[in-house]
Amino acid sequence: GESVGLHLPTLSVQEGDNSIINCAYSNSASDYFIWYKQESGKGPQFIIDIRSNMDKRQGQRVTVLLNKTVKHLSLQIAATQPGDSAVYFCAENLSSGSARQLTFGSGTQLTVLP
Amino acid sequence: GAVVSQHPSRVICKSGTSVKIECRSLDFQATTMFWYRQFPKKSLMLMATSNEGSKATYEQGVEKDKFLINHASLTLSTLTVTSAHPEDSSFYICSAREAGGEKLFFGSGTQLSVL
């Protein structure tokens, strides 16, 4: 949601543990949500998405949970690996007439400890 | 997945010069492209939305005469930072969406440093 300008929260996890990254979105009318991973100096990389008519979706080692009641999104990474260290952004996609605009959350810096 | 190529990845220029950044969709036609700016350890800030064949739509606070956007074909959008100043130094990222699609595919970003 409206979090541009905030400093990144951080999360440190031990290699092999599960990671949970949380995101609060702002617009109850948003109907599509995406998680992106961004490594230093690179563009965001798509991880997983979910539509507002679902509350859970699973991918390879990742699960996204959507709670529309409290406007909360989470990304769960199973068996976190060193290569998972990156900044993770949630994004909400809102349809407004003919336009679809993506709004990014503030991001979370995930650090995987050996 | 779809590939978006952004070039250059890094550019250093003198204050007062103009810099052009290219964003290409390599294996799909992108009717809409977006340009973002990102400061260190911050989120992506949408600068403008670029639709092929029409004028770009700029977000509030973004100077359209400063950041010129051209989307002349379905596979190419360019962002020109005119008369660059040190405060324009930032990481610029483009993304592209296929016609009728929802997913955005991102370029690898351009680190602009203005001396």
Short mmCIF file of C-alpha atoms in Angstrom, two decimals:
data_model
loop_
_atom_site.label_atom_id
_atom_site.label_comp_id
_atom_site.label_asym_id
_atom_site.label_seq_id
_atom_site.Cartn_x
_atom_site.Cartn_y
_atom_site.Cartn_z
CA GLY A 1 0.00 0.00 0.00
CA GLU A 2 0.96 3.51 0.78
CA SER A 3 4.37 2.84 2.17
CA VAL A 4 6.75 4.53 -0.21
CA GLY A 5 9.48 6.32 1.70
CA LEU A 6 9.59 4.02 4.72
CA HIS A 7 12.80 2.22 5.58
CA LEU A 8 12.89 -1.47 4.90
CA PRO A 9 11.99 -3.79 7.77
CA THR A 10 14.37 -6.69 8.10
CA LEU A 11 14.01 -10.38 8.79
CA SER A 12 16.85 -12.75 9.60
CA VAL A 13 16.33 -16.50 9.52
CA GLN A 14 18.56 -19.50 9.90
CA GLU A 15 19.25 -21.52 6.79
CA GLY A 16 16.76 -24.35 6.60
CA ASP A 17 14.11 -22.62 8.68
CA ASN A 18 10.84 -21.32 7.28
CA SER A 19 10.42 -17.60 6.60
CA ILE A 20 7.25 -15.59 6.88
CA ILE A 21 7.14 -12.15 5.33
CA ASN A 22 4.13 -9.98 5.99
CA CYS A 23 2.51 -7.15 4.09
CA ALA A 24 -0.45 -4.90 4.78
CA TYR A 25 -2.19 -3.48 1.75
CA SER A 26 -4.26 -0.37 1.65
CA ASN A 27 -7.10 -0.70 -0.81
CA SER A 28 -9.94 -3.09 -0.13
CA ALA A 29 -10.88 -2.91 -3.81
CA SER A 30 -7.56 -4.44 -4.93
CA ASP A 31 -8.25 -7.73 -6.67
CA TYR A 32 -4.86 -9.16 -7.52
CA PHE A 33 -1.70 -9.43 -5.48
CA ILE A 34 1.85 -10.31 -6.36
CA TRP A 35 5.03 -11.03 -4.46
CA TYR A 36 8.33 -9.99 -6.01
CA LYS A 37 11.91 -10.74 -5.04
CA GLN A 38 14.58 -8.14 -5.70
CA GLU A 39 18.26 -8.87 -5.41
CA SER A 40 20.72 -6.03 -5.02
CA GLY A 41 21.18 -4.03 -8.21
CA LYS A 42 18.56 -6.00 -10.13
CA GLY A 43 14.96 -5.59 -11.13
CA PRO A 44 12.12 -7.32 -9.27
CA GLN A 45 11.49 -10.94 -10.08
CA PHE A 46 7.99 -12.45 -9.98
CA ILE A 47 7.55 -15.09 -7.27
CA ILE A 48 3.86 -15.85 -6.89
CA ASP A 49 0.50 -14.19 -7.30
CA ILE A 50 -3.00 -14.59 -5.89
CA ARG A 51 -6.41 -13.28 -6.80
CA SER A 52 -8.81 -11.82 -4.30
CA ASN A 53 -11.21 -14.76 -4.68
CA MET A 54 -8.60 -17.05 -3.13
CA ASP A 55 -7.06 -17.10 0.33
CA LYS A 56 -4.11 -19.39 -0.28
CA ARG A 57 -1.90 -20.36 -3.16
CA GLN A 58 1.14 -22.58 -3.21
CA GLY A 59 4.16 -22.64 -5.45
CA GLN A 60 7.50 -24.34 -5.25
CA ARG A 61 8.69 -23.76 -1.67
CA VAL A 62 6.49 -20.65 -1.41
CA THR A 63 2.97 -20.09 -0.18
CA VAL A 64 0.99 -16.87 -0.29
CA LEU A 65 -1.85 -16.27 2.16
CA LEU A 66 -4.43 -13.54 1.70
CA ASN A 67 -6.67 -12.25 4.48
CA LYS A 68 -9.05 -9.75 2.96
CA THR A 69 -10.78 -9.03 6.25
CA VAL A 70 -7.70 -7.34 7.68
CA LYS A 71 -6.09 -6.54 4.33
CA HIS A 72 -3.06 -8.67 5.01
CA LEU A 73 -0.84 -10.68 2.73
CA SER A 74 1.96 -13.04 3.70
CA LEU A 75 4.66 -14.96 1.90
CA GLN A 76 5.93 -18.16 3.41
CA ILE A 77 9.22 -19.61 2.19
CA ALA A 78 9.93 -23.18 3.22
CA ALA A 79 13.44 -24.38 4.02
CA THR A 80 14.99 -20.98 3.42
CA GLN A 81 18.24 -21.06 1.46
CA PRO A 82 21.09 -18.53 1.16
CA GLY A 83 19.90 -17.69 -2.34
CA ASP A 84 16.63 -16.48 -0.86
CA SER A 85 18.41 -13.48 0.68
CA ALA A 86 16.88 -10.45 -1.03
CA VAL A 87 14.26 -7.75 -0.62
CA TYR A 88 10.71 -8.99 -0.96
CA PHE A 89 7.91 -6.69 -2.09
CA CYS A 90 4.22 -7.27 -2.11
CA ALA A 91 2.22 -5.42 -4.73
CA GLU A 92 -1.50 -4.83 -5.10
CA ASN A 93 -3.16 -4.46 -8.44
CA LEU A 94 -6.27 -2.36 -8.70
CA SER A 95 -8.60 -2.10 -11.62
CA SER A 96 -9.91 1.38 -12.15
CA GLY A 97 -11.82 1.75 -15.38
CA SER A 98 -9.49 0.78 -18.18
CA ALA A 99 -6.36 1.21 -16.11
CA ARG A 100 -4.66 -1.36 -13.93
CA GLN A 101 -2.04 0.04 -11.65
CA LEU A 102 0.41 -1.81 -9.46
CA THR A 103 1.27 -0.32 -6.08
CA PHE A 104 4.27 -1.66 -4.19
CA GLY A 105 4.64 -2.12 -0.47
CA SER A 106 7.72 -0.99 1.38
CA GLY A 107 9.54 -4.29 1.11
CA THR A 108 11.26 -6.57 3.61
CA GLN A 109 14.96 -7.36 3.61
CA LEU A 110 15.39 -11.10 4.17
CA THR A 111 18.80 -12.27 5.36
CA VAL A 112 19.53 -15.97 5.57
CA LEU A 113 22.09 -16.85 8.21
CA PRO A 114 24.42 -19.84 7.72
CA GLY B 1 8.70 -16.44 -18.67
CA ALA B 2 8.63 -13.22 -20.60
CA VAL B 3 11.86 -11.25 -20.83
CA VAL B 4 12.28 -7.52 -20.54
CA SER B 5 15.65 -6.10 -21.46
CA GLN B 6 16.74 -2.77 -20.03
CA HIS B 7 19.82 -0.93 -21.22
CA PRO B 8 22.20 0.40 -20.06
CA SER B 9 22.55 -1.25 -16.68
CA ARG B 10 24.76 1.53 -15.39
CA VAL B 11 25.49 5.03 -16.64
CA ILE B 12 27.57 7.87 -15.30
CA CYS B 13 27.08 11.29 -16.82
CA LYS B 14 27.97 14.90 -16.24
CA SER B 15 25.46 17.36 -14.84
CA GLY B 16 23.48 19.04 -17.60
CA THR B 17 23.65 16.18 -20.08
CA SER B 18 20.75 13.95 -21.12
CA VAL B 19 20.60 10.20 -20.70
CA LYS B 20 18.38 7.74 -22.55
CA ILE B 21 17.34 4.42 -21.05
CA GLU B 22 15.79 1.73 -23.23
CA CYS B 23 13.30 -0.92 -22.22
CA ARG B 24 12.51 -3.75 -24.64
CA SER B 25 10.11 -6.65 -24.41
CA LEU B 26 11.93 -9.48 -26.14
CA ASP B 27 9.31 -12.17 -26.65
CA PHE B 28 5.97 -10.43 -26.30
CA GLN B 29 4.22 -7.27 -27.33
CA ALA B 30 3.93 -4.80 -24.51
CA THR B 31 1.00 -2.47 -24.93
CA THR B 32 1.79 -0.89 -21.58
CA MET B 33 5.13 -0.17 -20.00
CA PHE B 34 5.84 1.41 -16.66
CA TRP B 35 8.81 3.38 -15.38
CA TYR B 36 9.83 3.35 -11.75
CA ARG B 37 12.43 5.07 -9.66
CA GLN B 38 13.97 3.45 -6.63
CA PHE B 39 16.19 4.94 -3.95
CA PRO B 40 18.51 2.76 -1.85
CA LYS B 41 16.62 0.52 0.55
CA LYS B 42 13.30 1.98 -0.52
CA SER B 43 10.35 0.74 -2.50
CA LEU B 44 9.63 1.30 -6.18
CA MET B 45 7.96 4.58 -6.98
CA LEU B 46 5.89 4.67 -10.15
CA MET B 47 6.92 7.59 -12.33
CA ALA B 48 4.79 7.12 -15.41
CA THR B 49 2.68 4.74 -17.44
CA SER B 50 3.50 4.46 -21.10
CA ASN B 51 0.98 3.21 -23.66
CA GLU B 52 2.09 2.40 -27.16
CA GLY B 53 1.24 5.14 -29.59
CA SER B 54 -0.03 7.63 -27.04
CA LYS B 55 1.35 10.09 -24.54
CA ALA B 56 2.61 8.80 -21.25
CA THR B 57 0.64 9.37 -18.06
CA TYR B 58 2.84 10.82 -15.35
CA GLU B 59 2.37 10.41 -11.63
CA GLN B 60 1.88 13.46 -9.47
CA GLY B 61 5.13 15.27 -8.83
CA VAL B 62 6.99 13.79 -11.80
CA GLU B 63 8.07 16.42 -14.32
CA LYS B 64 7.13 15.30 -17.81
CA ASP B 65 9.57 17.71 -19.42
CA LYS B 66 12.35 16.33 -17.26
CA PHE B 67 11.59 12.67 -17.81
CA LEU B 68 10.65 12.19 -21.45
CA ILE B 69 8.97 8.90 -22.26
CA ASN B 70 8.48 7.51 -25.72
CA HIS B 71 6.67 4.26 -26.53
CA ALA B 72 6.85 4.21 -30.28
CA SER B 73 6.50 0.47 -30.80
CA LEU B 74 4.98 -2.52 -29.04
CA THR B 75 8.40 -3.70 -27.92
CA LEU B 76 10.27 -0.54 -27.01
CA SER B 77 9.85 2.28 -24.54
CA THR B 78 12.52 4.85 -23.73
CA LEU B 79 13.02 7.15 -20.78
CA THR B 80 15.19 10.21 -21.35
CA VAL B 81 16.40 12.12 -18.32
CA THR B 82 16.98 15.60 -19.69
CA SER B 83 19.53 18.03 -18.28
CA ALA B 84 20.40 15.58 -15.55
CA HIS B 85 21.42 16.83 -12.12
CA PRO B 86 22.94 14.97 -9.16
CA GLU B 87 19.52 14.69 -7.51
CA ASP B 88 18.39 12.62 -10.50
CA SER B 89 20.88 9.93 -9.50
CA SER B 90 18.84 6.83 -8.77
CA PHE B 91 17.98 3.31 -9.86
CA TYR B 92 15.45 3.37 -12.70
CA ILE B 93 13.41 0.28 -13.53
CA CYS B 94 10.99 -0.44 -16.34
CA SER B 95 8.30 -3.06 -16.52
CA ALA B 96 6.05 -4.30 -19.27
CA ARG B 97 2.64 -5.86 -19.51
CA GLU B 98 1.28 -7.87 -22.40
CA ALA B 99 -2.06 -6.88 -23.88
CA GLY B 100 -4.81 -8.37 -21.71
CA GLY B 101 -2.28 -9.69 -19.23
CA GLU B 102 -1.95 -8.94 -15.54
CA LYS B 103 1.59 -9.95 -14.76
CA LEU B 104 4.31 -7.35 -14.95
CA PHE B 105 7.75 -8.33 -16.14
CA PHE B 106 10.61 -6.15 -15.02
CA GLY B 107 13.83 -5.04 -16.59
CA SER B 108 17.08 -5.39 -14.71
CA GLY B 109 17.26 -1.70 -13.87
CA THR B 110 19.59 1.18 -14.69
CA GLN B 111 21.78 2.80 -12.08
CA LEU B 112 22.16 6.45 -13.04
CA SER B 113 24.90 8.50 -11.41
CA VAL B 114 25.07 12.20 -12.25
CA LEU B 115 28.32 13.91 -11.35
#
